Coordinates of C-alpha atoms in Angstrom, one line a residue:
Chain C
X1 CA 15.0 -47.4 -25.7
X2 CA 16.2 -48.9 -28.9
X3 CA 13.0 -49.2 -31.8
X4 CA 13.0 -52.3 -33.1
X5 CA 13.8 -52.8 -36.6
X6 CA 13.0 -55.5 -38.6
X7 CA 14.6 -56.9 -41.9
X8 CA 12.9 -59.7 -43.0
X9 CA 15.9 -60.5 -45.2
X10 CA 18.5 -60.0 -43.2
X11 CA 16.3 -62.2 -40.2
X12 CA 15.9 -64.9 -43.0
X13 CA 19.4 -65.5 -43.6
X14 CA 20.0 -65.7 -39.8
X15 CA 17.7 -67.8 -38.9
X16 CA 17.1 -70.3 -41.3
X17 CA 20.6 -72.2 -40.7
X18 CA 19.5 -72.4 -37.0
X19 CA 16.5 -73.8 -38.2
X20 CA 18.0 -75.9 -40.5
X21 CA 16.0 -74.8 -42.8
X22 CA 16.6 -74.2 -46.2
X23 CA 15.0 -71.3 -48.4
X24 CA 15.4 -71.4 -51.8
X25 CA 15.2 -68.2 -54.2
X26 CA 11.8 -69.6 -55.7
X27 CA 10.7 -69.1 -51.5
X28 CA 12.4 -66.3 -50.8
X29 CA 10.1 -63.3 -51.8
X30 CA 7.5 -65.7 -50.3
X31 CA 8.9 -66.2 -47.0
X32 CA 9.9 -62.3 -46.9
X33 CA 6.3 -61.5 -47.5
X34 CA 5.0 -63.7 -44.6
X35 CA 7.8 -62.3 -42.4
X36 CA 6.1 -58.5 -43.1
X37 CA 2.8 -59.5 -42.6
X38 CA 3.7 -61.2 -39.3
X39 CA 5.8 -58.7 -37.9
X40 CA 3.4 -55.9 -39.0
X41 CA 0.8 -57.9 -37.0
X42 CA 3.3 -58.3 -33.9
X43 CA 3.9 -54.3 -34.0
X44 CA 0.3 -54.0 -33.6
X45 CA 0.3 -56.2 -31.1
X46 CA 3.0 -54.8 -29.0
X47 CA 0.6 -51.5 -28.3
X48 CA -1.9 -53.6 -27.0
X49 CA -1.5 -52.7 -22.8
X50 CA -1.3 -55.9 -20.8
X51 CA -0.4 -56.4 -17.8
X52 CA 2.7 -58.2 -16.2
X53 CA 0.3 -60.7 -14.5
X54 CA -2.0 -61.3 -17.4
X55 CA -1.9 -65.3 -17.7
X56 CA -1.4 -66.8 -21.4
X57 CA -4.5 -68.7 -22.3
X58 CA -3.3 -72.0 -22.2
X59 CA -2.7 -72.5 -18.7
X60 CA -1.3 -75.7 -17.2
X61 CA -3.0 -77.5 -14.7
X62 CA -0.8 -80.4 -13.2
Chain S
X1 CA -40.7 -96.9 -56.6
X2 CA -37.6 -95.9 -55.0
X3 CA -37.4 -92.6 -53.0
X4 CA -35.5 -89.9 -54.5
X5 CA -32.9 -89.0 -51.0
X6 CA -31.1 -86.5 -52.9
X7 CA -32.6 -83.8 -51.8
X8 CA -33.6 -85.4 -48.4
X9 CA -31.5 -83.9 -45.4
X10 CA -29.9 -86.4 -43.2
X11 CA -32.8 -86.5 -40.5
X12 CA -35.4 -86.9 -43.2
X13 CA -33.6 -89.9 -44.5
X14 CA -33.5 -91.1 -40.9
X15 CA -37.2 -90.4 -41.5
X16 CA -37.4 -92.2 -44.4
X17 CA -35.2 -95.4 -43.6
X18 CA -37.4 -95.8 -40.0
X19 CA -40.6 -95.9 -41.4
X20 CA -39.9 -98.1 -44.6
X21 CA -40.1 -95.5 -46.9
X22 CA -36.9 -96.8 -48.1
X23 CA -33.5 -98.6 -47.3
X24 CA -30.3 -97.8 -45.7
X25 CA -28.8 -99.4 -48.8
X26 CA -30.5 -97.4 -51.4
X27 CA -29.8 -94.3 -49.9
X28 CA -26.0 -95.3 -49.9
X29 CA -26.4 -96.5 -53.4
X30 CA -27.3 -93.4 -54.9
X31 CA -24.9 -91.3 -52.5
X32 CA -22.5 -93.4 -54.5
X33 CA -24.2 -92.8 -57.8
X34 CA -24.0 -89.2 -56.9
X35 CA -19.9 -89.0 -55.9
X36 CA -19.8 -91.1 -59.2
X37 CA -21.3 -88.9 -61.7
X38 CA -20.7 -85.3 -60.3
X39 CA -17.0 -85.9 -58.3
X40 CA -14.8 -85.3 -61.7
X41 CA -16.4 -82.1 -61.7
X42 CA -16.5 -80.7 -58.2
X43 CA -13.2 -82.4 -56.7
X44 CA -15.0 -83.1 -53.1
X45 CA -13.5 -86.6 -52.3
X46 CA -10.4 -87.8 -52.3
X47 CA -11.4 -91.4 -51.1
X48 CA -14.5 -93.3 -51.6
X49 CA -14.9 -96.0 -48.7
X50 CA -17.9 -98.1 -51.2
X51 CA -17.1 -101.4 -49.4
X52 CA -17.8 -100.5 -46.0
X53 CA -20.5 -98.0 -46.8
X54 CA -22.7 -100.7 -47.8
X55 CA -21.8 -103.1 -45.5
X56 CA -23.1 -100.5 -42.9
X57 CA -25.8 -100.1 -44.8
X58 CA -26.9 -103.6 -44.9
X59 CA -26.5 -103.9 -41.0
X60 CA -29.0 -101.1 -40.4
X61 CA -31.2 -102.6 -42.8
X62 CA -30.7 -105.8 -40.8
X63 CA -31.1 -104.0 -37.8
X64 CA -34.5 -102.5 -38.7
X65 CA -35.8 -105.7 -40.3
X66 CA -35.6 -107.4 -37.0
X67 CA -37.4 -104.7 -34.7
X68 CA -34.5 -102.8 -33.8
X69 CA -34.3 -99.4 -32.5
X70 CA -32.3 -97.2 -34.6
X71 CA -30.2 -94.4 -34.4
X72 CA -31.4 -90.6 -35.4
X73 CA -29.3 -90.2 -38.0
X74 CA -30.1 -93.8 -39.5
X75 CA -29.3 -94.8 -43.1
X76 CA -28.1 -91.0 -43.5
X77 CA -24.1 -90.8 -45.6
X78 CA -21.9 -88.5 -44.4
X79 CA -18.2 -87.8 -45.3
X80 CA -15.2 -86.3 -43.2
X81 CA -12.3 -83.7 -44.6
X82 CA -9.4 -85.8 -45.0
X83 CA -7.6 -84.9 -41.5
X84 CA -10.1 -87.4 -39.9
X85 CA -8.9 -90.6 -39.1
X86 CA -10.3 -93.5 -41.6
X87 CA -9.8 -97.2 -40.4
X88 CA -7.7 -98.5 -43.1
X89 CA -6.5 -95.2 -44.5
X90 CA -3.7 -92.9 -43.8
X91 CA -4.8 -89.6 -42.7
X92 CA -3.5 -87.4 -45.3
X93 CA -4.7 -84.0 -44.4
X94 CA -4.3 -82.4 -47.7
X95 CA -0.9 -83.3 -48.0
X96 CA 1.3 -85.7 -50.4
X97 CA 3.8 -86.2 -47.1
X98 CA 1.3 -87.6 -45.3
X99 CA 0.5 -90.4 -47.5
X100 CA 3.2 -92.1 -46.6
X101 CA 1.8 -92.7 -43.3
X102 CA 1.0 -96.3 -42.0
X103 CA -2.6 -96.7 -42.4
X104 CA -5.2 -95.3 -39.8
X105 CA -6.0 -97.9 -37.1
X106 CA -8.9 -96.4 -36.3
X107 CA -12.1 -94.4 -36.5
X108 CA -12.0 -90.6 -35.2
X109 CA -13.8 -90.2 -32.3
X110 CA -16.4 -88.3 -34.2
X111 CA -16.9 -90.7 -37.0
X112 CA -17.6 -93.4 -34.6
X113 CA -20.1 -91.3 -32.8
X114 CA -21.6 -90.4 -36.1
X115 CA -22.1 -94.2 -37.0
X116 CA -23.2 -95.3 -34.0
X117 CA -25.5 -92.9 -34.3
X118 CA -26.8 -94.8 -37.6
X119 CA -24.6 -92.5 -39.7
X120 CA -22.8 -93.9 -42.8
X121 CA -19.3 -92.9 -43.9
X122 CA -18.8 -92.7 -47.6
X123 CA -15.8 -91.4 -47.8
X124 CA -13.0 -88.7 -47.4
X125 CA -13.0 -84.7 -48.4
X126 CA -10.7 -82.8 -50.1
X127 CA -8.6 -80.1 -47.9
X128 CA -5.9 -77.2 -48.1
X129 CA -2.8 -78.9 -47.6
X130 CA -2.7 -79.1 -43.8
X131 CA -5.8 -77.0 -43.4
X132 CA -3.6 -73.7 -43.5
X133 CA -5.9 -72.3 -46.1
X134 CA -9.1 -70.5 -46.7
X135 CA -9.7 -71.1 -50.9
X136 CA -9.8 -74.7 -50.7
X137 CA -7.3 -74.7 -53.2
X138 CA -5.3 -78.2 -53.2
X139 CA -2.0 -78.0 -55.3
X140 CA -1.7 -82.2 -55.2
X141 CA -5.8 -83.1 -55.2
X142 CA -7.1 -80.4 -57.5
X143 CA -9.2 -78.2 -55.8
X144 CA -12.7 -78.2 -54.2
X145 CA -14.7 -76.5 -56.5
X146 CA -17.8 -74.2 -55.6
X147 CA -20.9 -76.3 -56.5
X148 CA -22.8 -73.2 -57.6
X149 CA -20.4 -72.1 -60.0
X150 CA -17.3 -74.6 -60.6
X151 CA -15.2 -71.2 -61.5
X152 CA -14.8 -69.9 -58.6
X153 CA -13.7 -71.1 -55.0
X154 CA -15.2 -73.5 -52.5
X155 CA -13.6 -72.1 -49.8
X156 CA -11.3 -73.7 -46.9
X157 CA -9.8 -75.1 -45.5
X158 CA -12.5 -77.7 -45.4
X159 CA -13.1 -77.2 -49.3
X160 CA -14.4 -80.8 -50.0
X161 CA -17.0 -80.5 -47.1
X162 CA -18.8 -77.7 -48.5
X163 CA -18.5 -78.7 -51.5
X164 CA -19.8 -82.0 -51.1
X165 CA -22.7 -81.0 -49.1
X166 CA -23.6 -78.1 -51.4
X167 CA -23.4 -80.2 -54.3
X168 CA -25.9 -82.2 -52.7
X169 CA -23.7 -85.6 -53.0
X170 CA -24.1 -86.1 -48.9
X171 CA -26.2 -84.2 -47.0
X172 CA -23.4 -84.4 -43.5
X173 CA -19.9 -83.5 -43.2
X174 CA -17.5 -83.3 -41.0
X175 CA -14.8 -80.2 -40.9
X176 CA -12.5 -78.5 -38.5
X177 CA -12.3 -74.8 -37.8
X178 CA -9.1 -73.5 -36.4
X179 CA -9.7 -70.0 -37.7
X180 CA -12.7 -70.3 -39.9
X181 CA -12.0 -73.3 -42.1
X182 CA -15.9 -74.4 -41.2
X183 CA -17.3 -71.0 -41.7
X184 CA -15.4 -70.0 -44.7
X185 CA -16.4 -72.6 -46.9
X186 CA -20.1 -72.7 -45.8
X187 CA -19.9 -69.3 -46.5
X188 CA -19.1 -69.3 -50.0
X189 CA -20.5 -72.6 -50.6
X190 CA -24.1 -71.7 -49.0
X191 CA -24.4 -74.1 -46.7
X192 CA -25.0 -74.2 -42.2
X193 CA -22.1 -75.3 -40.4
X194 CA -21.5 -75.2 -36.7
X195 CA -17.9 -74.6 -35.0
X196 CA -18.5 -75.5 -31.3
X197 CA -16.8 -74.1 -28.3
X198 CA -13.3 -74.7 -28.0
X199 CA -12.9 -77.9 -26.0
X200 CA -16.4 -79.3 -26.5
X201 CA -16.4 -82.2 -28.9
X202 CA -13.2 -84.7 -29.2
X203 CA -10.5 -84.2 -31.2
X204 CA -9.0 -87.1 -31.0
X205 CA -7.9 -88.8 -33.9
X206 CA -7.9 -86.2 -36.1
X207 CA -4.2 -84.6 -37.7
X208 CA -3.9 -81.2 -35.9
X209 CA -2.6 -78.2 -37.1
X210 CA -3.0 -75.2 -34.3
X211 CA -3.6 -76.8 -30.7
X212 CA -4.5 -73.4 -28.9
X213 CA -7.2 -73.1 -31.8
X214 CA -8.2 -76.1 -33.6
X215 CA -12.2 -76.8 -33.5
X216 CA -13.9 -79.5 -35.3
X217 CA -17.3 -79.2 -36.0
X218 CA -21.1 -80.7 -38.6
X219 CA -21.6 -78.5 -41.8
X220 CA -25.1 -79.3 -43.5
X221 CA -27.8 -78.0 -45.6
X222 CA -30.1 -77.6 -42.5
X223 CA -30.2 -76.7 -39.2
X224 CA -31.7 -80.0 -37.8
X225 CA -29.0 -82.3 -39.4
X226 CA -26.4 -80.1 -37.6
X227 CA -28.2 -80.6 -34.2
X228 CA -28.2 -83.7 -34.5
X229 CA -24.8 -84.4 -35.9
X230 CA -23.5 -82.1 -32.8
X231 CA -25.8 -84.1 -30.1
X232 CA -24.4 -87.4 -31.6
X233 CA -20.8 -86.1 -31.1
X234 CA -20.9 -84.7 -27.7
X235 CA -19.1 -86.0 -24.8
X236 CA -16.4 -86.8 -22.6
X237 CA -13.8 -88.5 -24.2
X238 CA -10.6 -90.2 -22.6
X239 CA -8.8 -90.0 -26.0
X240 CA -9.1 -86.3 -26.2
X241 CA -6.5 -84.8 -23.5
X242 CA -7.6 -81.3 -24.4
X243 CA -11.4 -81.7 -24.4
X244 CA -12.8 -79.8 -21.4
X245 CA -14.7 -80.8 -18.4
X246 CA -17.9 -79.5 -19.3
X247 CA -20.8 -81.4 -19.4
X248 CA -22.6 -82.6 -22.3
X249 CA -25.7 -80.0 -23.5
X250 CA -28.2 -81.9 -26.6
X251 CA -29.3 -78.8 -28.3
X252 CA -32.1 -80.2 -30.6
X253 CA -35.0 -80.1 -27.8
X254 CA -34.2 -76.2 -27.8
X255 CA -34.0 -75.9 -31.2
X256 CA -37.2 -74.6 -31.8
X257 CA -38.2 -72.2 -29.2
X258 CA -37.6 -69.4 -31.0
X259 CA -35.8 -66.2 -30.5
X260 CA -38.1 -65.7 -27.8
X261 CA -36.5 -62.7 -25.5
X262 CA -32.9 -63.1 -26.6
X263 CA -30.9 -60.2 -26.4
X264 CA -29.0 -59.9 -30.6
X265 CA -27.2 -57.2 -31.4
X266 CA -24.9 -56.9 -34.5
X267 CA -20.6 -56.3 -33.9
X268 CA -20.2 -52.9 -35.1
X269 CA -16.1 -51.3 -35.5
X270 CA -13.9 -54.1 -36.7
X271 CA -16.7 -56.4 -38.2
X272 CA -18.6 -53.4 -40.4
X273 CA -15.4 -52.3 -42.1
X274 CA -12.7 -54.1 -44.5
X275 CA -15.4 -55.9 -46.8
X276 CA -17.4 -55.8 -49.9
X277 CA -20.8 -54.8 -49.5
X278 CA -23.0 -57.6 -49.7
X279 CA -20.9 -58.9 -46.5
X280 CA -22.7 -56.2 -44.5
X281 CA -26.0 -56.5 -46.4
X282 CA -26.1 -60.3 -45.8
X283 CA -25.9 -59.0 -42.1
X284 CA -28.0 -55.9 -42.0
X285 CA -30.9 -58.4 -44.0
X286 CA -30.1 -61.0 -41.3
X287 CA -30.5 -58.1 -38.0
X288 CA -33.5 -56.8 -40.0
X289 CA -35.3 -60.3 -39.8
X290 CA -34.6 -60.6 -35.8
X291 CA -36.0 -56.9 -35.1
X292 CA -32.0 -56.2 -34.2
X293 CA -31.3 -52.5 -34.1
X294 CA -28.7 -52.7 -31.6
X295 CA -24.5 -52.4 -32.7
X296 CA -22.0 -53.4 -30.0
X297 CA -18.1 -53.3 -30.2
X298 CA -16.0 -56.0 -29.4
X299 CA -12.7 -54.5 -28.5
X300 CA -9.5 -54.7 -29.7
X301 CA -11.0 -57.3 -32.9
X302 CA -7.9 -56.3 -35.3
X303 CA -5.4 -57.2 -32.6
X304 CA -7.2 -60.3 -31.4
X305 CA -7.1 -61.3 -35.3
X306 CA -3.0 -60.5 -35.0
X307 CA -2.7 -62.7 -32.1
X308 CA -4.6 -65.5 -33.6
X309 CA -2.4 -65.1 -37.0
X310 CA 0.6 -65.3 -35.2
X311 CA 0.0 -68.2 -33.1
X312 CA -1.0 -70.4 -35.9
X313 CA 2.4 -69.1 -37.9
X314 CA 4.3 -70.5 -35.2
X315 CA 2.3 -73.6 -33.9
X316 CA 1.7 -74.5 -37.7
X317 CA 5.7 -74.2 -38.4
X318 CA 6.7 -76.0 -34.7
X319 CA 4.4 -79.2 -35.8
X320 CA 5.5 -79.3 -39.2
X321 CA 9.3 -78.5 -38.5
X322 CA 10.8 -81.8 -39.5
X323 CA 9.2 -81.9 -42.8
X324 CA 10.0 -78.9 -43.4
X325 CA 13.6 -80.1 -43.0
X326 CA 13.5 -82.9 -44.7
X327 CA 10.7 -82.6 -47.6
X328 CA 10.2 -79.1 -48.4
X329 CA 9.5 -79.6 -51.7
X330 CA 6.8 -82.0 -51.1
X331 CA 4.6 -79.3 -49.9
X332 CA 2.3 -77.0 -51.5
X333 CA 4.3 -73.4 -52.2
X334 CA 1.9 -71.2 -50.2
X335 CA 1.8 -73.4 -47.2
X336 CA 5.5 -74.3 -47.2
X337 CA 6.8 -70.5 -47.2
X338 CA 4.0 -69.3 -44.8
X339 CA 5.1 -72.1 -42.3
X340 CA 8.7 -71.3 -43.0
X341 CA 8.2 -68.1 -42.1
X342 CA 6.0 -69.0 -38.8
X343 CA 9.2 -71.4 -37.6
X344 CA 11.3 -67.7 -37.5
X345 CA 8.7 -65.7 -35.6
X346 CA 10.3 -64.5 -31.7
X347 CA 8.8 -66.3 -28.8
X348 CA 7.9 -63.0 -27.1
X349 CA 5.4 -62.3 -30.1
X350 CA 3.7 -65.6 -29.0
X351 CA 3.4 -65.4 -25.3
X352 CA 1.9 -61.6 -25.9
X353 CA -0.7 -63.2 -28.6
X354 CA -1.2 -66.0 -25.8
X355 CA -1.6 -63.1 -22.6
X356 CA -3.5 -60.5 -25.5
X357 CA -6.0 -64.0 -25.8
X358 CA -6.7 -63.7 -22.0
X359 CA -7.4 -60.4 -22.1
X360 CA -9.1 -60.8 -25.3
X361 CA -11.9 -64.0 -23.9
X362 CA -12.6 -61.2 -20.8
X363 CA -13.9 -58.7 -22.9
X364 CA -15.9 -60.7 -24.7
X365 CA -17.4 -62.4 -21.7
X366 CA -17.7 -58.8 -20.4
X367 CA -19.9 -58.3 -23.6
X368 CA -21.5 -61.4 -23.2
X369 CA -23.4 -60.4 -19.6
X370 CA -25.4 -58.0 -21.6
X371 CA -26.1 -59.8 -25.2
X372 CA -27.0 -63.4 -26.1
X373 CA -26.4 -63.4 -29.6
X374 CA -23.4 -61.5 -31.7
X375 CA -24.1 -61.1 -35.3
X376 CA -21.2 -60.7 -37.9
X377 CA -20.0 -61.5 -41.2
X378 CA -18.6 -64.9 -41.9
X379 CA -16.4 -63.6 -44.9
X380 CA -15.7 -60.3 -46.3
X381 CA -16.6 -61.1 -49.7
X382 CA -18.4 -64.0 -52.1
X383 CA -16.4 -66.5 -53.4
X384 CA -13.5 -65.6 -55.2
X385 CA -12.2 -66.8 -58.6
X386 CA -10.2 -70.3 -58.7
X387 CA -6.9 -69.4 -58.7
X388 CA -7.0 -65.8 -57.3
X389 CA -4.2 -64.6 -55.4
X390 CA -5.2 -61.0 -54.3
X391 CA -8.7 -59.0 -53.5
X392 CA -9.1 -55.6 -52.7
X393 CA -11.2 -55.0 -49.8
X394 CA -11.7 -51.6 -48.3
X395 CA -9.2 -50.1 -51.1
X396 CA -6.3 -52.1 -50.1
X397 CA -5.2 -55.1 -52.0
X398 CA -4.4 -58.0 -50.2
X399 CA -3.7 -61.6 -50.6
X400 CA -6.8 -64.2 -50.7
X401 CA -5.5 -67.1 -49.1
X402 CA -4.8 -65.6 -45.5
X403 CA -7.3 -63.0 -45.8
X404 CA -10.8 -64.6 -46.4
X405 CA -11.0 -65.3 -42.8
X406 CA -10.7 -62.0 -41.1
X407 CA -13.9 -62.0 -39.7
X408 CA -14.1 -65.6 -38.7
X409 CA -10.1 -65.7 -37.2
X410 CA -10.9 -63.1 -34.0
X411 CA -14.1 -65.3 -33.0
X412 CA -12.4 -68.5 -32.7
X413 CA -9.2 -67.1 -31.4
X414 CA -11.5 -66.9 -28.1
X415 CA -12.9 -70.3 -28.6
X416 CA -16.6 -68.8 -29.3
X417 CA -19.5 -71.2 -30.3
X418 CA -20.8 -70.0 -34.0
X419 CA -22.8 -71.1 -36.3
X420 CA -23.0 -70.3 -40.1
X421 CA -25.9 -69.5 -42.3
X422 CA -26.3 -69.2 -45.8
X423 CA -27.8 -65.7 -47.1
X424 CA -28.8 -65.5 -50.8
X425 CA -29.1 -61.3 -51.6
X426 CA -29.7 -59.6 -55.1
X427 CA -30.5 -62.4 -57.2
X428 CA -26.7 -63.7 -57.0
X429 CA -25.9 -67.0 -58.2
X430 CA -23.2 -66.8 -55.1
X431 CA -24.6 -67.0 -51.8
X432 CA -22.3 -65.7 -48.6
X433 CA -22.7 -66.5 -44.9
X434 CA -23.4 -65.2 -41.6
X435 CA -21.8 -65.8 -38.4
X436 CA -24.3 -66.4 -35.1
X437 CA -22.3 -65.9 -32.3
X438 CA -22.7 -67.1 -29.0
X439 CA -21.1 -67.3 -25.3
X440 CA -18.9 -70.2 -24.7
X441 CA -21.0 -73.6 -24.3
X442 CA -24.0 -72.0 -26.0
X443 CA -24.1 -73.6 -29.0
X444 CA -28.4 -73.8 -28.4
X445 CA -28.7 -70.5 -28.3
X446 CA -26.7 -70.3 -31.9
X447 CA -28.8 -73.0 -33.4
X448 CA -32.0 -71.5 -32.4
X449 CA -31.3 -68.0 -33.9
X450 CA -30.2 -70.2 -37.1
X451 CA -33.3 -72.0 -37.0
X452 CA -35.8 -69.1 -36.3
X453 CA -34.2 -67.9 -39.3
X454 CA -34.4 -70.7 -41.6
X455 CA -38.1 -71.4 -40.5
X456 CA -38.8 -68.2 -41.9
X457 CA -36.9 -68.7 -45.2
X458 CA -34.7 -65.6 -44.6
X459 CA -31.5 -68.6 -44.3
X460 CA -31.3 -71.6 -46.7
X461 CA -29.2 -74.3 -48.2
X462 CA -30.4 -75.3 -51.5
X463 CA -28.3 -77.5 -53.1
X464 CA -26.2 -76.7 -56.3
X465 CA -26.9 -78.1 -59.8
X466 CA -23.9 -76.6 -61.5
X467 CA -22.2 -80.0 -61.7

């Protein structure tokens, strides 16, 4: 299995223009920063055990 | 002679207005006085709404001259954070962008519930741009300044409603709460405030930031006025598509039974770490004064507070994606690059916070068949300086803004019912707060604890006289 890597630079430059988003150099450190945080949070998250058939929360009732 | 209201809580101006003791009007009248005078110095309201205020005013007045039953909360002035609707207004949540907005049509749900109530809206609080903030910082409005010492941070992201209720210039105001933007700012501000259950009281017609989390919710300087506030808010409303099916429950004819046989205990793990010390004193004094010996762990906290971080990244940036196209530098610089940043985030990291929040609500309703009552900080620290950007909390440094809610943002993730009390330890001129947590549609049992505990003068709200 391939770790996952994450370069909040490299991921800034590739997504913003799908975004269309622009990021300026006065956001850039910024954005970077917010990027770590998050995906420190989401490797965190990732070792939480859940099953296949947990529901999300918000489930849809028709 | 006429009666001084300022220190009066909202159901003793009720009180007060009901038995002749004085009018609606001259309790609006020196509300107004009040915003007048002390305002430039506390930055609390962004809009004054004089006109109608009085006009109100004079209808109760009318009202009661003629026989008239009238509401509980009669004659009493309240305000609302800025992301409440305001006939006449646009809605400008904290921002500049949203000024621009045609003006409000109508009333929030809330506020008319409030007025019809006998309530009277003076006026519109100062927020964190958006409400993605816990300083109550506003780069645009100034900020919301703490009441008992204007140096130092009222909290967010509903800055202007503690603020203004601390400072004693209303005694009601409205917030919302989508990960402790309520709680925070009572907190530091040393005031009660109440964040209902997740889907209990409308939302409609009010801006929204997070729809999986956002909560609005009373903050006062007692535990009566929020009662009552909450029981004149409740209620199905047809406005409000997320609002749940769960039927009304008043909670002032409980509020005074007691602790009686309730089973407290205090969160242990998570919630006793990563804080200053008088976070855990404000608790332990709290757990002392309810006879609680008992710690309990509610699992997997520091994930839950993950999850709930990452949702609002990315529910924040999908609602704000346009203008983040096409007026970026409109916004504040903290909120704009956070919400940048949420816009990137991989949908997989969602839908796990999302499943991690289902597993998340059944351990706490696992907890929940054995305890009443949770006990927990409401923020790791006093208030910081105006201005700060970084605290260190359990030797690590870390940035204010996001951080001041890491007690709060795992409670509401799951949607719990909590109320806020103000705890006053060591002769410190700062107060900090206290989170009484309950199951989901138990906001009673909240308010009773809160009350026991403010009966007994171990909680209170006295109000500021910095400015």
């Amino acid at each position: 299995m391939t770790e996952p890597i994450f370069n909040a630079d490299a991921f800034i430059e590739a997504t913003a223009p799908l975004l269309g988003l622009v990021v300026g150099d006065g956001s850039q450190a910024a954005v970077k920063t917010h990027l770590d945080i998050a995906a420190r949070y989401a490797a965190l998250l990732e070792g939480a055990a859940i099953a296949d058939h947990e529901e999300p929360a918000p489930v849809f009732t028709p | 002679m006429t009666l001084a209201t300022e220190d009066l809580s909202a159901a003793e101006i009720a009180a007060a207005v009901k038995g002749g003791k004085t009018s609606a009007r001259e309790v609006v009248q020196a509300a107004l006085s009040r915003i007048e005078a002390h305002n430039g110095a506390l930055g609390a309201f962004t809009d004054v709404t004089a006109t109608r205020a009085l006009a109100k005013a004079d209808a109760i007045d009318a009202a009661g001259a003629k026989g008239e039953a009238l509401g509980p909360l009669a004659g009493a002035p309240f305000a609302v954070k800025n992301l409440f609707d305001i006939a006449g207004l646009p809605t400008r949540a904290g921002s500049k962008i949203n000024r621009d907005l045609p003006p409000a049509a109508a009333d929030a749900t809330l506020t008319q519930r409030l007025q019809a109530a006998g309530a009277i809206l003076v006026g519109a609080l100062n927020m964190g741009e958006y409400a993605y903030d816990f300083t109550g910082e506003n780069i645009h409005d100034g900020p919301s300044r703490n009441p008992h010492d204007t140096r130092y941070m009222s909290g967010g992201s509903s800055g202007g409603s503690g603020t203004a209720v601390a400072g004693g210039l209303v005694p009601l105001a409205l917030g919302s709460d989508t990960n402790g933007s309520i709680r925070v700012p009572s907190s530091l501000c040393g005031i009660f405030g109440l964040k209902p259950t997740y889907g209990r009281l409308s939302r409609a017609r009010s801006f929204p930031f997070v729809a999986s989390l956002d909560h609005l919710g009373p903050m006062a300087r007692s535990v009566a006025d929020l009662a009552l506030a909450y029981d004149a808010m409740l209620g199905a409303d047809a406005d409000d598509p997320a609002q749940a099916d769960v039927a009304p429950h008043p909670v002032t004819p409980s509020l005074d039974e007691g602790i009686g046989r309730l089973r407290i205990a205090t969160l242990g793990g998570y919630f006793a770490e990563t804080g200053e010390p008088a976070a855990f004193e404000a608790v332990a004094r709290i757990a002392k004064a309810l006879g609680v010996e008992r710690t309990v762990e509610l699992p997997e906290a520091e994930r839950a507070r993950a999850a709930a971080y990452l949702i609002t990244m990315a529910e924040g940036a999908a609602l704000h994606l346009d203008r983040l196209r096409a007026r970026a530098t409109d916004f504040d610089p903290d909120v704009r690059d956070r919400l940048i940043a949420g816009a990137m985030l991989p949908g997989a990291w969602i839908v796990k916070a999302q499943k991690f929040r289902s597993w998340f609500r059944a351990q706490a309703a696992a907890l929940f068949k054995d305890v009443d009552v949770l006990l927990a900080p409401a923020t790791p620290c006093r208030a910081p300086r105006l201005g700060q950007k970084t605290m260190v909390l359990g030797e690590r440094e870390m940035l204010v803004r996001p951080n001041l809610g890491l007690f709060t943002q795992p409670i509401s993730f799951i949607g719990l019912p909590v109320a806020s009390v103000p705890v006053w330890t060591g002769g410190e001129r700062l107060p900090i707060g206290v989170q009484i947590i309950a199951a989901p549609w138990r906001e009673d049992l909240a308010l009773r604890v809160a009350r026991a505990l403010e009966a007994r003068g171990i909680v209170s709200a006295p109000i500021a006289k910095a400015a």
